[in-house]
Coordinates of C-alpha atoms and ligand atoms in Angstrom, one line a residue:
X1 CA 66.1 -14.3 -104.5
X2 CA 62.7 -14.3 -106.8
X3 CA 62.1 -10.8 -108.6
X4 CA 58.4 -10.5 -108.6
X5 CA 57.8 -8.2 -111.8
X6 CA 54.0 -8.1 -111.7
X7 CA 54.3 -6.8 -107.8
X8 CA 57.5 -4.7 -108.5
X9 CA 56.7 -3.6 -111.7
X10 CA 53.1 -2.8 -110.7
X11 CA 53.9 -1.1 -107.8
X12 CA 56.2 1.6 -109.1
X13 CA 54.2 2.2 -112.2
X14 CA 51.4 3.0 -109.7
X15 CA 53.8 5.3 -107.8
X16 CA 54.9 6.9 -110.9
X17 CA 51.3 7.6 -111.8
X18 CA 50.4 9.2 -108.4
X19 CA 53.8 11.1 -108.6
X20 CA 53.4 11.8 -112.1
X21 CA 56.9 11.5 -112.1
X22 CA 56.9 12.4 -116.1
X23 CA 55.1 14.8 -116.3
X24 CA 57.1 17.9 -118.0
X25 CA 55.9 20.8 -116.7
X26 CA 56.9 24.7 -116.8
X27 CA 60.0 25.4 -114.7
X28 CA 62.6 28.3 -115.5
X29 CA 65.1 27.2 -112.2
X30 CA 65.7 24.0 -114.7
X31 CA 67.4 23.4 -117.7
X32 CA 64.7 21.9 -120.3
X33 CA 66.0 18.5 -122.3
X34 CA 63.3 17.4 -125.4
X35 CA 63.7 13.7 -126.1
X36 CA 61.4 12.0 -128.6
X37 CA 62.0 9.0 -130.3
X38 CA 60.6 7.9 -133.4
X39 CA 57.1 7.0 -133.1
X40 CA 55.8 3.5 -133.7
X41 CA 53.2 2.6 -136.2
X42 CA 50.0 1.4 -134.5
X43 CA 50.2 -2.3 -136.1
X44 CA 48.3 -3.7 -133.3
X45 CA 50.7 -5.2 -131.3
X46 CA 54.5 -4.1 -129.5
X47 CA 57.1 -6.7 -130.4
X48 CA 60.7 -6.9 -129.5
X49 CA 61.9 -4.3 -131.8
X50 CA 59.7 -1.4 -129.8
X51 CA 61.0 -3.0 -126.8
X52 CA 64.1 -2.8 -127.9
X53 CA 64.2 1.0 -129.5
X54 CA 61.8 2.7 -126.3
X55 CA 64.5 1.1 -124.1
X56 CA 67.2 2.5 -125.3
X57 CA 64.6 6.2 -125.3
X58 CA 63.8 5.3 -121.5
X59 CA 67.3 4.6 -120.1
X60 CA 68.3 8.3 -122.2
X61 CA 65.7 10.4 -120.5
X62 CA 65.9 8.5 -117.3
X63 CA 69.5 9.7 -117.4
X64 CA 68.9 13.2 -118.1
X65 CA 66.5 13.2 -115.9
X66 CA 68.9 12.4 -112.9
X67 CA 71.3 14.9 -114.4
X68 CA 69.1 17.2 -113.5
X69 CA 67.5 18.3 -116.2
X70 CA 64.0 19.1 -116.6
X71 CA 63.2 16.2 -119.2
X72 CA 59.9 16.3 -121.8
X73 CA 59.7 13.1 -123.5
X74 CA 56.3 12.4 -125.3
X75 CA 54.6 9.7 -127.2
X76 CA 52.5 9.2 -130.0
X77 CA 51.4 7.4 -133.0
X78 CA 52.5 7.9 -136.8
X79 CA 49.1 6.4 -137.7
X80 CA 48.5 7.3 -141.1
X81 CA 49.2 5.2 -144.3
X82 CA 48.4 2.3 -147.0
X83 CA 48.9 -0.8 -143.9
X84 CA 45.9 0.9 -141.7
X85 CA 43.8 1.2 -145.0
X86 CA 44.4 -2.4 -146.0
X87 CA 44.2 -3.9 -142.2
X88 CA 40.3 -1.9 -142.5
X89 CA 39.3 -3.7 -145.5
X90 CA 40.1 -6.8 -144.5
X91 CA 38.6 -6.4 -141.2
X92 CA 35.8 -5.3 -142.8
X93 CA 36.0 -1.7 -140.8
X94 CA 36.8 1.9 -141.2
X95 CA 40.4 2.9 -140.7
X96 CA 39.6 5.1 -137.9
X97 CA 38.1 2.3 -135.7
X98 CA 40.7 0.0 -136.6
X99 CA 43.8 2.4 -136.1
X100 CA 42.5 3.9 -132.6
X101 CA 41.6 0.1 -131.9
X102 CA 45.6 -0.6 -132.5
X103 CA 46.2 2.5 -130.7
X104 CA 44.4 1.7 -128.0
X105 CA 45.8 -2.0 -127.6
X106 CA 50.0 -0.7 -127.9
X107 CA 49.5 2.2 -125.6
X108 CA 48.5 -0.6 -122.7
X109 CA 51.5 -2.5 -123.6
X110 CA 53.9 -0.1 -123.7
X111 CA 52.6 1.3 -120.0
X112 CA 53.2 -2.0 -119.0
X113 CA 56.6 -1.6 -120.2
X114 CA 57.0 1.4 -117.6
X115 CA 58.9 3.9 -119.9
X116 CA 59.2 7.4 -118.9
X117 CA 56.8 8.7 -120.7
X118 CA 54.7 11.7 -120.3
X119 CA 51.2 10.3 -121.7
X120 CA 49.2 13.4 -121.4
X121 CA 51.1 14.7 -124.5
X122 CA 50.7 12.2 -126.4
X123 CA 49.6 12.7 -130.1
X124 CA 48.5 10.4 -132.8
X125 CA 48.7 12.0 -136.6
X126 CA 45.6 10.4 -137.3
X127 CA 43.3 12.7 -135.0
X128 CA 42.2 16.2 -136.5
X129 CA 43.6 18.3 -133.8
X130 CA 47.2 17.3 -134.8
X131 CA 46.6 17.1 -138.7
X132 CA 45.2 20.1 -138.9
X133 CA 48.8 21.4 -138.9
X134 CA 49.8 19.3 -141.5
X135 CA 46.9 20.9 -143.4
X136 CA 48.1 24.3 -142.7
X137 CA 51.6 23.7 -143.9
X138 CA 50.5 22.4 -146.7
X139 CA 48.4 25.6 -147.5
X140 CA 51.6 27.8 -146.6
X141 CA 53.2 25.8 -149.1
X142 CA 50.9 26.2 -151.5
X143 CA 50.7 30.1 -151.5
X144 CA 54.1 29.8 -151.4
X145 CA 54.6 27.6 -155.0
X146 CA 56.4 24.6 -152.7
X147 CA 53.4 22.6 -153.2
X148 CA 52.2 22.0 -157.3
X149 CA 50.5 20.0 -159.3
X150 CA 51.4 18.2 -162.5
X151 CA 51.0 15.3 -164.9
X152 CA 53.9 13.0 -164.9
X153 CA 54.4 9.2 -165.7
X154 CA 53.0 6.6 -162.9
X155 CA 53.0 2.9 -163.2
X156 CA 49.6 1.7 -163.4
X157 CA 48.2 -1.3 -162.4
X158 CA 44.7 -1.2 -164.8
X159 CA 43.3 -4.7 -162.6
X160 CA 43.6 -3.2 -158.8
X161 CA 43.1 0.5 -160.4
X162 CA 45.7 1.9 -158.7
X163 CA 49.3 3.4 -158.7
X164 CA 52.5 1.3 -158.0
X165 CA 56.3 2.4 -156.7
X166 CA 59.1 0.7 -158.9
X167 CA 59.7 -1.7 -156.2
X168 CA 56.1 -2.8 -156.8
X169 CA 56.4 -3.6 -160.1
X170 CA 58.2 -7.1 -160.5
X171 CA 59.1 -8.7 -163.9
X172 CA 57.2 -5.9 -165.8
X173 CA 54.0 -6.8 -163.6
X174 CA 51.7 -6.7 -160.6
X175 CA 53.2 -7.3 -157.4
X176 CA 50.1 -8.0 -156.0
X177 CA 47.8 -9.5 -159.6
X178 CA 50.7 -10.0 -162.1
X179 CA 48.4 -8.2 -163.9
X180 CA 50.9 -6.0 -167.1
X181 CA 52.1 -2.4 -165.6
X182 CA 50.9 0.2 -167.7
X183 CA 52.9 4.1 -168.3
X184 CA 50.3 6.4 -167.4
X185 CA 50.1 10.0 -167.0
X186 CA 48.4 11.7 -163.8
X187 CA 48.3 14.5 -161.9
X188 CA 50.2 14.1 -158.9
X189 CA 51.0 16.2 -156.1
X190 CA 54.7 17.5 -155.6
X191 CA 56.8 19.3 -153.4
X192 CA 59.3 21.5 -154.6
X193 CA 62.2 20.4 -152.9
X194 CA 64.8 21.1 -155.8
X195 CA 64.0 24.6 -154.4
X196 CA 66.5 24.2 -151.4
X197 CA 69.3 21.7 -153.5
X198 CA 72.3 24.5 -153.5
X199 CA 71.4 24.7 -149.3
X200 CA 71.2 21.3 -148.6
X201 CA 74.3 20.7 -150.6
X202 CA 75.9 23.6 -149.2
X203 CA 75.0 23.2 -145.2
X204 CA 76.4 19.3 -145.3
X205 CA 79.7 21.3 -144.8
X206 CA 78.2 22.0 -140.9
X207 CA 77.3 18.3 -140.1
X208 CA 80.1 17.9 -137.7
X209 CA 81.4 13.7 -136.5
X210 CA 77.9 12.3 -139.2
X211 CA 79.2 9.1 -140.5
X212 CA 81.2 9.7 -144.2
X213 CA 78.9 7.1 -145.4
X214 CA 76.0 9.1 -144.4
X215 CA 76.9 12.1 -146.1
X216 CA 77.9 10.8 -149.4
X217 CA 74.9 9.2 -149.5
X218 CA 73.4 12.3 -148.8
X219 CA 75.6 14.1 -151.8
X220 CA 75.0 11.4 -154.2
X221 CA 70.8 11.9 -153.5
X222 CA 71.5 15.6 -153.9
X223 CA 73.7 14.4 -157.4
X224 CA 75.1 18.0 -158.6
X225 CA 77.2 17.6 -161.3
X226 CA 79.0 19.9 -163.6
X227 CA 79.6 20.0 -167.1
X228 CA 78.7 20.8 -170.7
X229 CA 75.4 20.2 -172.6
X230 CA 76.5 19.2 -176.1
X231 CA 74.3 20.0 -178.9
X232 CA 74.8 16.9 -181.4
X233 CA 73.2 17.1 -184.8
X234 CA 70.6 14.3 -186.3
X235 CA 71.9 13.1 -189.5
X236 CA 69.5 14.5 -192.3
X237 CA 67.1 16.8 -190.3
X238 CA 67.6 20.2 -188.4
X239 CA 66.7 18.7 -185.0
X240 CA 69.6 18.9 -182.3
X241 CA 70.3 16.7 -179.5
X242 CA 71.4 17.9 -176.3
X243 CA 73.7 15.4 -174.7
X244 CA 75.4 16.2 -171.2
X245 CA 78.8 15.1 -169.9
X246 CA 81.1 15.6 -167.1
X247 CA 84.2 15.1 -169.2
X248 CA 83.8 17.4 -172.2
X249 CA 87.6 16.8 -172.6
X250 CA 87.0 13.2 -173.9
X251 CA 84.7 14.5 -176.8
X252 CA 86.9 13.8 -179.9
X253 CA 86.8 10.2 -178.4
X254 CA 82.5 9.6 -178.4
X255 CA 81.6 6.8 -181.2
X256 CA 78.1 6.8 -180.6
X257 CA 75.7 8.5 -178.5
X258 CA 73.3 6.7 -176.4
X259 CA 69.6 7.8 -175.5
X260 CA 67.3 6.7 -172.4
X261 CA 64.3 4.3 -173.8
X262 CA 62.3 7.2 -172.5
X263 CA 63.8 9.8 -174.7
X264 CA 61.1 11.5 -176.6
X265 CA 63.1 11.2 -179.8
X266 CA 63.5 7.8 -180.2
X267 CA 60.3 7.0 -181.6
X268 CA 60.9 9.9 -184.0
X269 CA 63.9 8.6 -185.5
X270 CA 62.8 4.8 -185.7
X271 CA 59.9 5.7 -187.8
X272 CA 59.9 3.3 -190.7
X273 CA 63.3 2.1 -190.5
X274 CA 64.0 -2.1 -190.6
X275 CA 65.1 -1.0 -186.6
X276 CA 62.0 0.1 -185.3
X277 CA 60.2 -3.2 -184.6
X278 CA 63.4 -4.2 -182.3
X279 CA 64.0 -1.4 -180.4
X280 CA 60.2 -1.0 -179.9
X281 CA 59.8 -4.0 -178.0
X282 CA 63.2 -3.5 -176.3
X283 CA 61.5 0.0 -175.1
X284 CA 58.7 -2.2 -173.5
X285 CA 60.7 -4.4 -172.0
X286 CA 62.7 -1.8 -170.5
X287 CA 59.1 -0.2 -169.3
X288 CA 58.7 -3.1 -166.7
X289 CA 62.2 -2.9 -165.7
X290 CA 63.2 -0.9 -161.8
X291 CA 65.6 1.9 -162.6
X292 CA 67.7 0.4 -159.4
X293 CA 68.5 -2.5 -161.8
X294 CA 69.1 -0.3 -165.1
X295 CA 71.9 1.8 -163.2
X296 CA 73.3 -0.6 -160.8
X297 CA 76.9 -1.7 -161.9
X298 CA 76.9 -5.2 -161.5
X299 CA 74.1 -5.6 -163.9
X300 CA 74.9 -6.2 -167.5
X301 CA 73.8 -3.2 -169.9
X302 CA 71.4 -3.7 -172.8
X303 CA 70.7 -1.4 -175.6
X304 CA 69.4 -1.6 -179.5
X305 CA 70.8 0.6 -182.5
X306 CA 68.4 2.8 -183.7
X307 CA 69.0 3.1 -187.2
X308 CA 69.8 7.0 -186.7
X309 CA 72.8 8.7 -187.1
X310 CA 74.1 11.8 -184.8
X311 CA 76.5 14.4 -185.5
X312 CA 79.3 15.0 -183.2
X313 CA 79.4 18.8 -183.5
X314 CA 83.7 19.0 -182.8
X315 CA 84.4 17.3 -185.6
X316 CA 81.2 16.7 -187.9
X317 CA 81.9 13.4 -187.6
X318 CA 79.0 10.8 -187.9
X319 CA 77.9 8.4 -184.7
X320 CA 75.1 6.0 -184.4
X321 CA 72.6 6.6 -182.0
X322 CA 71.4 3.8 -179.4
X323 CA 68.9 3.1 -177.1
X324 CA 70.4 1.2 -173.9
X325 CA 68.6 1.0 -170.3
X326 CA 71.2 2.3 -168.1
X327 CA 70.5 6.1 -169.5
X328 CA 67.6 7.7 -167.6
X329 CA 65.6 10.5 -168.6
X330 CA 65.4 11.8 -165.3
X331 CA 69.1 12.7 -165.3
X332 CA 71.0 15.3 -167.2
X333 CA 69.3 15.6 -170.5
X334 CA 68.4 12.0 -171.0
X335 CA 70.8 11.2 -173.6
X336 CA 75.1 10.4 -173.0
X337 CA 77.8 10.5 -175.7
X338 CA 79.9 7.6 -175.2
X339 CA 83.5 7.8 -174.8
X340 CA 84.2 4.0 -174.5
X341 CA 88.3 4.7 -174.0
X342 CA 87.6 6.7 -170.5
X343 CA 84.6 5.2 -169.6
X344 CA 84.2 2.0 -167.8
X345 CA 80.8 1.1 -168.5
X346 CA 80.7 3.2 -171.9
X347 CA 83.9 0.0 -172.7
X348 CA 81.7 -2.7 -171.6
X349 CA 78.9 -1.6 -173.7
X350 CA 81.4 -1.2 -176.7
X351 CA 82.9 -4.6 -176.7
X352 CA 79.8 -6.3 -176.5
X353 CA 78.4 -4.2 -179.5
X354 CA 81.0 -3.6 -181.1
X355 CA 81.3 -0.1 -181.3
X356 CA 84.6 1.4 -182.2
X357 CA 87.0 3.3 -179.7
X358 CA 89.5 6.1 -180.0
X359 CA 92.1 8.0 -177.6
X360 CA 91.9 11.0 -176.4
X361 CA 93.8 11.0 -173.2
X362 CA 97.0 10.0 -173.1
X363 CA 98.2 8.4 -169.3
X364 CA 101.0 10.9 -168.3
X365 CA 104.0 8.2 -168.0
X366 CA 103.7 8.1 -172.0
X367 CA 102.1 4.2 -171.7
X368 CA 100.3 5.0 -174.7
X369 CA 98.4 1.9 -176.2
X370 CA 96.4 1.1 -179.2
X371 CA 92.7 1.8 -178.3
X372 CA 92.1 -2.0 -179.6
X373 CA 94.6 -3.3 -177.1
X374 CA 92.8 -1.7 -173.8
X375 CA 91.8 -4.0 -171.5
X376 CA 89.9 -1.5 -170.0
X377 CA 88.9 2.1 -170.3
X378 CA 91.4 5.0 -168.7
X379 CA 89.5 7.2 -166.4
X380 CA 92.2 9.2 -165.2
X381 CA 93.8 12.1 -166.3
X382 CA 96.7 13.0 -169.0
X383 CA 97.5 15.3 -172.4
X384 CA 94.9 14.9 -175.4
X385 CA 95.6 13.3 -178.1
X386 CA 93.4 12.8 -181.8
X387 CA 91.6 16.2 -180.2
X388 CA 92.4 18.5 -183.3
X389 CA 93.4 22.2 -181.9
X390 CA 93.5 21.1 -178.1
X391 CA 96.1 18.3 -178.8
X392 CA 99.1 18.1 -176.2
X393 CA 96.9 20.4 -173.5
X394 CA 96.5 18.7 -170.2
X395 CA 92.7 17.0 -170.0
X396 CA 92.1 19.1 -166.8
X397 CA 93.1 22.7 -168.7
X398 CA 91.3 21.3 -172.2
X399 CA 88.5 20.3 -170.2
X400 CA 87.9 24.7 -169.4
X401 CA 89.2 24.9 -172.6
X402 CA 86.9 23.3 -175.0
X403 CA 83.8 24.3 -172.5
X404 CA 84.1 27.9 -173.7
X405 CA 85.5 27.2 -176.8
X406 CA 82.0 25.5 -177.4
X407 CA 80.0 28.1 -175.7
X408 CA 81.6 30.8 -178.0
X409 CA 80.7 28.2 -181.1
X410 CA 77.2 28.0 -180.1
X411 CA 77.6 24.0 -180.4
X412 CA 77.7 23.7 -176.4
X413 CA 76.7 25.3 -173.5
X414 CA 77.9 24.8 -169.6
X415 CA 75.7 23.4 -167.3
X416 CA 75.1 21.8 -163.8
X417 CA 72.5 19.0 -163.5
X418 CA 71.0 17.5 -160.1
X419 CA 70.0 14.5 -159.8
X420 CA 67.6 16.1 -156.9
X421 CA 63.8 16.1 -157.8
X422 CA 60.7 16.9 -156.7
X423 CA 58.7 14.9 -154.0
X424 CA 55.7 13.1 -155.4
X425 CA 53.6 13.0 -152.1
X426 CA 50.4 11.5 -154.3
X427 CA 50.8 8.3 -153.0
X428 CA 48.2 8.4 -150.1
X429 CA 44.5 7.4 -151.1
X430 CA 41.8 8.2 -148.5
X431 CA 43.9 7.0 -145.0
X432 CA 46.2 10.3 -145.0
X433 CA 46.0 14.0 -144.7
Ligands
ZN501 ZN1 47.4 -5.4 -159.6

């Protein structure tokens, strides 16, 4: 037997139409189901992977549907963005004509398609009548203090005069000109999302059967983390350096301290020292380098000596300071004491420089080694050792310990950091609300 799908196809799409068989409307004697998938892009064309995705949408609400229930399932067009403004100028035409052009062209396909859907709600984000909400939750949010302006950091492209995300820059350049990414400061637009950080941490507890994978990506993006700031000294000036860590009970074990390239000492302490020519150019090559890279852990850390000497304020004892590109200034105060005994990548760092190591935590079993003879660093827990007054405490109770002890010295104070920050939504040029 031959299936005919233009007759068959036709046929019942007709009969649909007539019936309007999709068409949600008001009725209290049935239960209401909302079904919307995510809506396509208007690109031009539908290609397998819409196919694929509506499908899936159709057969759902087509289900429902038979279950009774009284099923709304719209479509529309997410038709804003950079691809839209680009498409324009090389078509030589104005968004707007182009994007309702694409619109125009999908919608026909996907009614060929014959999915469920109830066209006269359809909405495209491009047309006023919808943005126009966007608009006013914008405004709420800006009476409100959720929206803000400030100047903050962007890489600049100075050739195609315009803003680039880290993945655009490649090899310190251009994606598009290979023209030399500039650091420049605008004023960008932001949402204050850090606003809601202890909620969204908080209500991950009611996600019932989500993936674990989901929500510790979810917890890592949110990033609290608990500890101390630790107020280091600067060798031969009054200026203190605030360093935070999650193990403050691996203190009497940091050898150096390490600063983000971005830190806005560094170029402070470098002045006129034989170092500062070195670490200078290590600071711009770090510049053109993605911060995916600089903190991923199968990429091998790089980092300068600056010269500078810190203070370690437990023990007045003297550390050198470094610049290295796996600290970032967006996290935790921008600057990490090194503890190259208990921290794998801190011992990494230290061998290839190095830098000296010490104990301070001493595996429970009493397999106590020479810090020269580690292998590795031990991250796990066990009594202190070479830690002055907290000696023979567990790490876990000298942890609480020294945290207040520090507090109460005025040489510490306890802290959370989030890696959480605000949405930059400046991104948009003219083809956006
Ligand atoms: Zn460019």
């Amino acid at each position: 037997m031959q299936y005919n799908f233009k007759a068959i196809e036709e046929k019942w799409q007709k009969h649909w139409l007539k019936q309007q068989a999709f068409h949600a409307a008001v009725d209290a004697a049935r239960k209401k189901y909302y079904l919307l998938e995510m809506f396509p892009y208007p690109s031009g064309k539908i290609h397998m992977g819409h196919v694929r995705n509506y499908t899936i949408g159709d057969v759902a609400s087509r289900f429902k549907t038979l279950q009774g229930f009284n099923v709304m399932h719209p479509m529309g067009f997410d038709a804003f963005g950079q691809p839209a403004e680009n498409a324009a100028i090389k078509n030589k035409t104005k968004p707007d004509l182009w994007t309702h052009k694409c619109i125009k062209e999908m919608e026909t396909e996907l009614k060929k398609m014959g999915f469920s859907y109830d066209w006269e709600r359809e909405i495209s984000t491009c047309d006023s009548d919808y943005y126009k909400w966007n608009q006013w939750i914008f405004l709420k949010m800006l009476e409100r203090g959720l929206a803000y302006k400030k100047a903050s950091g962007v890489n600049w492209c100075p050739s195609c005069q315009t803003t680039l995300a880290n993945e655009e820059v490649v090899d310190g350049g251009c994606w598009r000109c290979h023209t030399k990414v500039e650091q420049k400061d605008l004023e960008q637009w932001y949402l204050k999302i850090t606003e809601y950080k202890e909620r969204l941490l908080e209500d991950l507890g009611q996600l019932q059967h989500w993936p674990e994978r989901v929500l510790a990506m979810q917890n890592n993006w949110i990033g609290r983390s608990s500890g101390v700031d630790i107020y280091f000294g600067l060798k031969g000036s009054a200026k203190i350096i605030p360093v935070f860590t999650t193990r403050v009970d691996t203190i009497f074990g940091a050898t150096y301290i390490v600063l983000a390239p971005e830190h806005p000492l560094v170029k402070e302490l470098i002045k006129g020292r034989p170092e500062e020519k070195n670490v200078l150019s290590f600071i711009d090559k770090v510049a053109g380098e993605s911060k995916l890279v600089r903190t991923s852990s199968d990429v091998k850390k790089e980092g300068v000596f600056t010269g500078a000497l810190a203070v370690n304020p437990v023990n007045n004892e003297e550390v050198p300071i470094w610049v290295a590109d796996y600290v970032l200034m967006e996290y935790g105060t921008g600057a990490i004491m090194a503890v190259p005994t208990h921290d794998q990548r801190d011992f990494l760092f230290a061998k290839e420089h190095q830098l000296p190591l010490r104990l301070v935590i001493a595996p429970q079993d009493g397999s106590v080694k020479p810090a020269q003879e580690l292998k590795e660093a031990y991250e796990g827990d066990g009594v202190q050792v070479n830690s002055g007054e907290f000696n023979g405490l567990n790490n876990l109770e000298a942890k609480v310990r020294i945290a207040s002890w520090m507090e109460q010295k005025g040489i510490g104070r306890i802290q959370t950091h989030w890696r959480l920050r605000d949405w930059l939504i400046s991104r948009q040029r003219y083809w956006g609300t």
